[in-house]
Tab-separated table of C-alpha atoms and ligand atoms in Angstrom:
chain	number	residue	atom	x	y	z
F	245	MET	CA	-11.100	66.807	-32.388
F	246	ASN	CA	-8.240	69.185	-33.043
F	247	ASP	CA	-6.223	67.616	-35.901
F	248	SER	CA	-3.035	69.397	-34.798
F	249	LYS	CA	-2.994	67.291	-31.621
F	250	GLU	CA	-1.271	63.929	-31.765
F	251	LEU	CA	-1.669	60.763	-29.778
F	252	PHE	CA	1.273	59.906	-27.539
F	253	PHE	CA	2.425	57.230	-25.103
F	254	VAL	CA	3.670	57.853	-21.574
F	255	ASP	CA	5.875	55.458	-19.599
F	256	SER	CA	4.244	54.574	-16.298
F	257	GLN	CA	7.423	55.727	-14.495
F	258	ALA	CA	6.741	59.213	-15.839
F	259	MET	CA	3.168	59.032	-14.580
F	260	PRO	CA	3.473	57.594	-11.059
F	261	PRO	CA	0.376	57.160	-8.892
F	262	ARG	CA	-0.529	60.451	-7.259
F	263	PRO	CA	-1.728	60.724	-3.688
F	264	PRO	CA	-5.275	62.028	-3.227
F	265	GLU	CA	-5.421	65.774	-3.837
F	266	PHE	CA	-7.846	67.750	-1.734
F	267	TRP	CA	-9.701	70.796	-2.833
F	268	PRO	CA	-9.340	72.768	0.391
F	269	ALA	CA	-12.391	72.836	2.613
F	270	LEU	CA	-14.090	76.224	2.664
F	271	VAL	CA	-17.131	78.006	4.057
F	272	VAL	CA	-19.430	80.022	1.806
F	273	THR	CA	-21.071	82.389	4.264
F	274	GLY	CA	-24.787	82.987	4.470
F	275	GLU	CA	-24.021	86.651	3.732
F	276	GLN	CA	-22.338	85.665	0.446
F	277	ILE	CA	-25.328	83.509	-0.466
F	278	GLU	CA	-27.734	86.349	0.422
F	279	GLY	CA	-25.747	88.650	-1.847
F	280	GLU	CA	-26.104	86.181	-4.697
F	281	ILE	CA	-29.839	85.777	-4.026
F	282	ALA	CA	-30.210	89.570	-4.228
F	283	ARG	CA	-28.213	89.701	-7.482
F	284	LEU	CA	-30.244	86.874	-9.029
F	285	SER	CA	-33.502	88.525	-7.915
F	286	GLY	CA	-32.580	91.817	-9.521
F	287	LYS	CA	-31.343	90.666	-12.906
F	288	PRO	CA	-33.534	90.620	-16.001
F	289	ILE	CA	-34.182	87.159	-17.408
F	290	ALA	CA	-35.986	85.825	-20.442
F	291	GLU	CA	-39.468	84.445	-19.841
F	292	GLY	CA	-39.273	80.834	-18.685
F	293	ASP	CA	-35.577	81.010	-17.824
F	294	ILE	CA	-34.303	80.202	-14.346
F	295	ARG	CA	-32.478	82.500	-11.932
F	296	ARG	CA	-29.654	80.093	-11.129
F	297	ALA	CA	-26.031	80.620	-10.097
F	298	TYR	CA	-23.458	77.944	-9.327
F	299	VAL	CA	-21.270	78.110	-6.229
F	300	VAL	CA	-17.835	77.319	-7.674
F	301	HIS	CA	-14.784	76.262	-5.692
F	302	PRO	CA	-11.632	78.251	-6.541
F	303	ASP	CA	-9.833	75.012	-7.497
F	304	ALA	CA	-12.568	73.916	-9.915
F	305	VAL	CA	-11.623	73.652	-13.581
F	306	GLU	CA	-13.722	73.320	-16.715
F	307	PRO	CA	-15.421	71.232	-17.801
F	308	GLY	CA	-17.780	70.669	-14.892
F	309	LEU	CA	-17.321	73.476	-12.391
F	310	GLY	CA	-18.523	72.485	-8.944
F	311	LEU	CA	-18.101	73.014	-5.226
F	312	ALA	CA	-16.540	69.536	-5.043
F	313	PRO	CA	-14.947	67.729	-7.997
F	314	GLY	CA	-18.077	65.665	-8.640
F	315	ILE	CA	-20.825	67.849	-7.136
F	316	ASP	CA	-22.197	71.157	-8.332
F	317	VAL	CA	-24.366	73.343	-6.116
F	318	SER	CA	-26.623	76.042	-7.467
F	319	VAL	CA	-28.628	78.802	-5.813
F	320	ASN	CA	-32.037	79.114	-7.472
F	321	VAL	CA	-34.578	81.927	-7.144
F	322	LEU	CA	-38.094	82.305	-8.522
F	323	LEU	CA	-39.810	85.602	-7.904
F	324	PRO	CA	-43.565	85.677	-7.172
F	325	GLY	CA	-45.523	84.555	-10.217
F	326	GLU	CA	-42.485	83.225	-12.098
F	327	SER	CA	-42.325	79.805	-13.694
F	328	THR	CA	-39.699	78.064	-15.803
F	329	ARG	CA	-40.126	76.251	-19.054
F	330	PRO	CA	-39.411	72.520	-18.940
F	331	PHE	CA	-35.845	71.237	-18.914
F	332	ARG	CA	-34.301	67.783	-19.084
F	333	GLU	CA	-30.765	66.600	-18.373
F	334	SER	CA	-28.808	63.400	-17.964
F	335	ALA	CA	-27.595	64.458	-14.514
F	336	SER	CA	-29.756	63.677	-11.484
F	337	SER	CA	-30.241	66.172	-8.692
F	338	VAL	CA	-31.457	66.720	-5.159
F	339	ALA	CA	-32.801	70.053	-3.961
F	340	PHE	CA	-33.396	71.802	-0.630
F	341	CYS	CA	-35.713	74.760	-0.153
F	342	ILE	CA	-34.195	77.492	1.988
F	343	ARG	CA	-37.016	80.046	1.755
F	344	GLY	CA	-40.560	80.491	0.451
F	345	GLN	CA	-42.946	78.148	-1.299
F	346	GLY	CA	-42.807	76.682	-4.791
F	347	THR	CA	-43.724	73.778	-6.988
F	348	CYS	CA	-41.478	71.361	-8.839
F	349	ARG	CA	-43.052	69.371	-11.626
F	350	VAL	CA	-41.181	66.275	-12.837
F	351	ASP	CA	-42.904	64.349	-15.603
F	352	ALA	CA	-46.404	63.637	-14.286
F	353	ARG	CA	-45.633	64.392	-10.635
F	354	THR	CA	-46.130	67.803	-9.055
F	355	MET	CA	-44.368	68.401	-5.739
F	356	ASP	CA	-45.133	71.450	-3.606
F	357	PHE	CA	-42.240	72.478	-1.407
F	358	THR	CA	-41.491	74.928	1.354
F	359	THR	CA	-38.624	75.738	3.728
F	360	ASN	CA	-36.360	72.778	4.590
F	361	ASP	CA	-38.157	70.380	2.217
F	362	VAL	CA	-36.034	68.076	0.025
F	363	TRP	CA	-36.891	66.496	-3.345
F	364	ASN	CA	-35.041	64.722	-6.130
F	365	VAL	CA	-35.179	65.073	-9.901
F	366	PRO	CA	-34.308	61.818	-11.696
F	367	SER	CA	-32.042	61.855	-14.719
F	368	MET	CA	-33.918	62.600	-17.969
F	369	GLY	CA	-37.066	63.601	-16.104
F	370	VAL	CA	-38.714	66.635	-17.695
F	371	PHE	CA	-38.778	69.198	-14.900
F	372	SER	CA	-39.990	72.745	-14.358
F	373	TYR	CA	-40.484	75.108	-11.430
F	374	ARG	CA	-43.238	77.525	-10.457
F	375	ASN	CA	-43.741	80.107	-7.740
F	376	ALA	CA	-47.442	80.827	-7.299
F	377	SER	CA	-46.915	82.554	-3.937
F	378	THR	CA	-46.464	86.229	-3.102
F	379	GLU	CA	-42.880	85.843	-1.806
F	380	PRO	CA	-39.654	84.774	-3.548
F	381	VAL	CA	-38.759	81.103	-3.304
F	382	VAL	CA	-35.111	80.086	-2.972
F	383	PHE	CA	-33.653	76.597	-3.159
F	384	LEU	CA	-30.280	74.897	-3.445
F	385	SER	CA	-29.838	72.176	-6.060
F	386	TYR	CA	-26.998	69.639	-6.129
F	387	SER	CA	-26.163	67.565	-9.209
F	388	ASN	CA	-23.590	65.145	-10.571
F	389	ALA	CA	-23.271	67.137	-13.813
F	390	PRO	CA	-19.532	67.854	-13.158
F	391	VAL	CA	-18.734	64.140	-13.520
F	392	LEU	CA	-20.780	63.872	-16.725
F	393	LYS	CA	-19.192	67.029	-18.149
F	394	LYS	CA	-15.717	65.625	-17.477
F	395	LEU	CA	-16.761	62.427	-19.251
F	396	GLY	CA	-18.072	64.553	-22.123
F	397	VAL	CA	-21.580	63.111	-21.875
F	398	HIS	CA	-23.726	65.697	-20.085
F	399	VAL	CA	-26.966	66.155	-22.017
F	400	PHE	CA	-29.086	69.213	-21.195
F	401	GLU	CA	-32.175	70.216	-23.160
F	402	THR	CA	-34.496	73.160	-22.826
F	403	ALA	CA	-38.213	72.611	-23.485
F	404	PRO	CA	-37.717	69.036	-24.662
F	405	GLU	CA	-40.469	67.366	-26.573
F	406	ALA	CA	-40.738	64.095	-24.760
F	407	PRO	CA	-43.368	61.533	-24.069
F	408	PRO	CA	-44.759	61.795	-20.565
F	409	ARG	CA	-42.198	60.043	-18.425
F	410	MET	CA	-44.793	57.993	-16.577
F	411	GLN	CA	-45.679	56.394	-19.909
F	412	VAL	CA	-42.020	55.553	-20.454
F	413	VAL	CA	-41.882	53.948	-17.008
F	414	ALA	CA	-45.110	52.027	-17.655
F	415	ASP	CA	-43.720	50.808	-20.972
F	416	ALA	CA	-40.557	49.647	-19.244
F	417	GLU	CA	-42.541	47.793	-16.595
F	418	HIS	CA	-44.660	46.195	-19.308
F	419	LYS	CA	-41.556	45.087	-21.186
F	420	GLU	CA	-40.232	43.496	-18.004
F	421	LYS	CA	-43.174	41.126	-18.067
F	422	MET	CA	-42.805	40.259	-21.746
F	423	GLN	CA	-40.671	37.532	-23.198
F	424	ARG	CA	-37.321	39.252	-23.609
F	425	ALA	CA	-34.834	38.660	-26.360
F	426	LYS	CA	-32.148	37.849	-23.844
F	427	ALA	CA	-34.051	34.691	-22.915
F	428	SER	CA	-32.758	33.299	-26.227
F	429	ALA	CA	-29.203	34.641	-25.894
F	430	THR	CA	-26.029	32.876	-24.780
F	431	ASN	CA	-25.856	32.400	-21.029
F	432	ALA	CA	-23.239	29.945	-19.802
F	433	ALA	CA	-20.922	29.441	-16.854
F	434	ILE	CA	-17.173	29.943	-17.239
F	435	GLY	CA	-15.351	28.014	-14.553
F	436	SER	CA	-17.051	27.420	-11.220
F	437	ASP	CA	-16.691	30.793	-9.423
F	438	GLY	CA	-19.573	32.699	-11.000
F	439	ALA	CA	-17.977	34.023	-14.185
F	440	ARG	CA	-20.303	33.736	-17.195
F	441	VAL	CA	-20.571	34.620	-20.860
F	442	LEU	CA	-23.736	36.446	-21.871
F	443	GLY	CA	-25.060	37.447	-25.278
F	444	TYR	CA	-25.374	41.040	-26.486
F	445	GLU	CA	-29.058	41.071	-25.582
F	446	TYR	CA	-28.073	41.089	-21.898
F	447	LEU	CA	-26.133	44.331	-22.386
F	448	ILE	CA	-29.012	46.255	-23.928
F	449	ASP	CA	-31.854	45.065	-21.720
F	450	ILE	CA	-30.822	45.201	-18.084
F	451	ASP	CA	-33.404	44.825	-15.319
F	452	VAL	CA	-35.289	48.040	-14.643
F	453	VAL	CA	-35.406	49.744	-11.259
F	454	THR	CA	-38.021	52.459	-11.452
F	455	SER	CA	-36.588	55.874	-10.570
F	456	ARG	CA	-39.211	58.307	-9.317
F	457	PRO	CA	-39.211	61.915	-8.169
F	458	LEU	CA	-39.719	61.774	-4.409
F	459	ALA	CA	-40.295	64.402	-1.741
F	460	TRP	CA	-39.079	64.520	1.851
F	461	PRO	CA	-41.185	67.290	3.438
F	462	TRP	CA	-39.633	68.836	6.532
F	463	LYS	CA	-42.854	68.444	8.484
F	464	GLU	CA	-42.478	64.669	8.212
F	465	VAL	CA	-38.673	64.299	8.274
F	466	SER	CA	-38.356	66.548	11.332
F	467	GLN	CA	-40.494	64.145	13.359
F	468	HIS	CA	-37.613	61.651	13.266
F	469	LEU	CA	-34.870	64.025	14.364
F	470	ASP	CA	-35.467	64.217	18.094
F	471	ALA	CA	-34.839	60.478	18.361
F	472	VAL	CA	-31.449	60.687	16.621
F	473	GLU	CA	-30.474	63.862	18.485
F	474	HIS	CA	-30.975	62.180	21.833
F	475	LEU	CA	-28.904	59.093	21.121
F	476	GLY	CA	-26.143	58.737	23.693
F	477	GLY	CA	-27.486	61.192	26.270
F	478	ALA	CA	-26.125	64.701	26.912
F	479	ALA	CA	-24.011	65.993	24.003
F	480	GLY	CA	-24.352	62.540	22.477
F	481	LYS	CA	-21.307	61.427	24.451
F	482	GLY	CA	-22.486	57.842	24.761
F	483	TYR	CA	-23.135	57.380	21.037
F	484	GLN	CA	-20.498	56.424	18.471
F	485	GLY	CA	-22.566	57.202	15.355
F	486	ARG	CA	-23.871	60.393	13.777
F	487	HIS	CA	-27.077	62.168	14.756
F	488	LEU	CA	-28.765	62.074	11.358
F	489	VAL	CA	-31.292	60.468	9.081
F	490	ALA	CA	-30.515	59.634	5.457
F	491	LEU	CA	-33.189	60.577	2.907
F	492	TYR	CA	-33.461	57.247	1.133
F	493	ASN	CA	-34.666	56.677	-2.430
F	494	PRO	CA	-35.416	52.980	-3.030
F	495	ALA	CA	-34.234	53.270	-6.640
F	496	THR	CA	-30.691	53.381	-5.228
F	497	GLU	CA	-31.165	50.022	-3.502
F	498	ARG	CA	-28.135	49.034	-1.378
F	499	ARG	CA	-26.192	52.145	-2.414
F	500	MET	CA	-28.136	54.233	0.114
F	501	GLY	CA	-28.791	57.261	-2.058
F	502	THR	CA	-31.259	60.070	-2.419
F	503	THR	CA	-30.186	60.175	-6.063
F	504	PRO	CA	-28.128	57.531	-7.883
F	505	ALA	CA	-25.042	59.682	-7.247
F	506	PHE	CA	-25.647	61.337	-3.846
F	507	PHE	CA	-27.145	60.772	-0.480
F	508	ALA	CA	-28.677	63.711	1.316
F	509	SER	CA	-28.930	63.461	5.087
F	510	ILE	CA	-30.397	65.736	7.739
F	511	ALA	CA	-28.475	65.930	10.987
F	512	GLN	CA	-29.653	67.271	14.302
F	513	PHE	CA	-26.655	67.578	16.568
F	514	PRO	CA	-27.300	67.886	20.310
F	515	PRO	CA	-25.704	70.958	21.919
F	516	ASN	CA	-21.906	70.694	22.183
F	517	ARG	CA	-21.743	67.354	20.342
F	518	VAL	CA	-18.228	66.669	19.012
F	519	ASP	CA	-17.962	63.989	16.309
F	520	ALA	CA	-14.962	61.671	16.063
F	521	PRO	CA	-12.418	62.437	13.318
F	522	HIS	CA	-12.909	60.134	10.334
F	523	ARG	CA	-12.592	60.066	6.563
F	524	HIS	CA	-14.202	58.667	3.425
F	525	SER	CA	-13.408	58.928	-0.257
F	526	SER	CA	-16.812	60.490	-0.901
F	527	ALA	CA	-16.854	64.295	-0.747
F	528	ALA	CA	-19.344	66.036	1.557
F	529	ILE	CA	-21.007	69.425	1.343
F	530	ASN	CA	-22.866	70.742	4.395
F	531	TYR	CA	-25.586	73.377	4.468
F	532	ILE	CA	-26.253	74.567	8.002
F	533	PHE	CA	-29.862	75.632	8.473
F	534	ALA	CA	-30.076	76.013	12.247
F	535	GLY	CA	-27.567	76.642	15.012
F	536	ASP	CA	-23.825	76.912	14.647
F	537	GLY	CA	-20.597	75.035	15.270
F	538	ARG	CA	-17.095	74.326	14.045
F	539	SER	CA	-15.163	71.815	11.972
F	540	THR	CA	-11.589	70.652	11.650
F	541	VAL	CA	-10.613	69.461	8.174
F	542	GLU	CA	-7.047	68.261	7.513
F	543	GLY	CA	-5.967	70.187	10.622
F	544	ARG	CA	-7.598	73.480	9.558
F	545	LYS	CA	-10.312	74.924	11.760
F	546	PHE	CA	-13.530	76.497	10.488
F	547	THR	CA	-16.530	78.025	12.199
F	548	TRP	CA	-20.003	78.160	10.690
F	549	LYS	CA	-23.554	79.230	11.433
F	550	ALA	CA	-27.060	78.886	10.042
F	551	GLY	CA	-27.161	79.943	6.392
F	552	ASP	CA	-23.567	78.889	5.614
F	553	LEU	CA	-22.622	76.293	2.990
F	554	MET	CA	-19.401	74.358	3.442
F	555	LEU	CA	-17.243	71.983	1.441
F	556	SER	CA	-16.901	70.121	4.703
F	557	ALA	CA	-15.138	66.943	3.658
F	558	PRO	CA	-13.057	66.861	0.501
F	559	GLY	CA	-12.781	63.177	-0.448
F	560	TRP	CA	-10.389	61.321	1.888
F	561	ALA	CA	-9.671	64.402	4.029
F	562	VAL	CA	-9.711	63.721	7.780
F	563	HIS	CA	-12.466	65.789	9.354
F	564	ASN	CA	-14.828	66.180	12.252
F	565	HIS	CA	-17.633	68.535	13.138
F	566	ALA	CA	-18.846	69.928	16.446
F	567	ALA	CA	-22.071	71.680	17.359
F	568	GLY	CA	-22.223	74.910	19.314
F	569	GLU	CA	-24.088	75.332	22.559
F	570	HIS	CA	-27.515	75.348	20.888
F	571	GLY	CA	-26.935	72.335	18.640
F	572	CYS	CA	-27.439	72.564	14.888
F	573	ASN	CA	-29.252	71.171	11.864
F	574	ILE	CA	-27.231	70.298	8.762
F	575	LEU	CA	-28.125	69.047	5.303
F	576	THR	CA	-25.215	66.962	4.000
F	577	VAL	CA	-24.884	65.926	0.373
F	578	GLN	CA	-22.231	63.332	-0.354
F	579	ASP	CA	-21.298	61.390	-3.527
F	580	HIS	CA	-21.531	58.118	-1.612
F	581	PRO	CA	-23.718	55.925	-3.913
F	582	LEU	CA	-21.735	56.937	-6.982
F	583	GLN	CA	-18.558	55.679	-5.343
F	584	ILE	CA	-20.237	52.503	-4.082
F	585	ALA	CA	-21.294	51.776	-7.686
F	586	MET	CA	-17.634	52.132	-8.722
F	587	GLU	CA	-16.471	49.966	-5.766
F	588	SER	CA	-14.388	52.998	-4.810
F	589	LEU	CA	-15.933	54.083	-1.513
F	590	ILE	CA	-13.237	53.537	1.075
F	591	TRP	CA	-14.126	54.508	4.609
F	592	GLN	CA	-12.385	54.890	7.954
F	593	GLU	CA	-14.890	55.452	10.730
F	594	THR	CA	-12.255	56.198	13.375
F	595	LEU	CA	-8.618	56.927	12.732
F	596	LYS	CA	-7.602	53.919	14.840
F	597	GLY	CA	-10.007	51.655	12.978
F	598	ALA	CA	-9.531	49.711	9.756
F	599	ILE	CA	-10.069	51.172	6.310
F	600	PHE	CA	-12.824	49.219	4.595
F	601	LYS	CA	-14.359	49.136	1.148
F	602	MET	CA	-18.037	49.979	1.579
F	603	GLY	CA	-20.375	47.331	0.285
F	604	ALA	CA	-17.644	44.834	-0.527
F	605	GLU	CA	-16.402	44.307	3.042
F	606	ALA	CA	-18.180	44.338	6.395
F	607	GLY	CA	-19.111	47.899	7.332
F	608	ALA	CA	-18.667	49.785	10.603
F	609	GLN	CA	-20.855	49.219	13.650
F	610	THR	CA	-21.966	51.602	16.393
F	611	ASN	CA	-23.273	51.144	19.927
F	612	ILE	CA	-26.771	52.352	18.984
F	613	ALA	CA	-28.547	49.573	20.885
F	614	ASP	CA	-26.839	50.649	24.118
F	615	SER	CA	-27.324	54.327	23.258
F	616	ILE	CA	-31.090	53.868	23.043
F	617	ALA	CA	-31.144	51.846	26.254
F	618	ALA	CA	-29.119	54.539	28.037
F	619	GLU	CA	-31.689	57.291	27.372
L	217	FE2	FE1	-17.736	62.583	7.286
């Protein structure tokens, strides 16, 4: 702490509530990303280091530079034969391979990946990457580190000496079955509406939900995309929902995440599909990996094509997306589960519809049953 700084008080009238502030939507072109891949590929690095560059929004401020306020996106390259030393961090991440073949090791699990595959790296998992192929491998990685950096609690270690994570998980599962100290702690009702008092032991020994590294290989995920593309007939006109599958990690339970902070989804828009304008307090970042299309965000129009990355929905900005004449495939990463955990995910599925608080009020419905029947 800087001792020359002094604590002060501010009257609430001098600090009125501020309306949501949007980082403007923007498109990072595939050409810009290719330029960065070339730069990363050509630079000298220390053995075991990673060729990684963050895509930073012009409105981002330290600490925690990102492409959205709570999401950083990095471009990662491993040349043939390269491998990284192990790393560990308190952020969790989800990654998407855009080219080549590589291997991600997290604790005791080794995941091979290739183009369009997705995988997650749990918080505090010891992870490393390897490229044993003869071509460069390139992947995007998205993490919640910006939030942790703003909170001043992001932990990142290089080459950590850690027990194998699977052992840690096994120990945790074993402890679950043991008599726990909290069984002897205070546990009593306060009033009749569910409020309770609980002893300290409840705070330091919460129930464990095992968090594993998982893979969503394209060759399996893609088998489910034709069905969602064809909902609602030609151009999806008869369907009120979105033509996508969410890549679900059961560790996120009802928060519908791929990581505890983000969901990743893969969309397959039918040709000329135009989505309804809507908004949500979660921010969304799209990576287009096939086809092209256009978006309108807060009244501004954008066009995009395969290889482009877009801050496509700043939190609470009204937006919609539309596919071009050949349709498109999009990876979307959105800080949805993080906001559900904070009871902060407000959602408006159509601009004429109600605003609801996701997970604490009834959610939105679509006409999917009729859309399937209409095929
Ligand atoms: Fe959206």
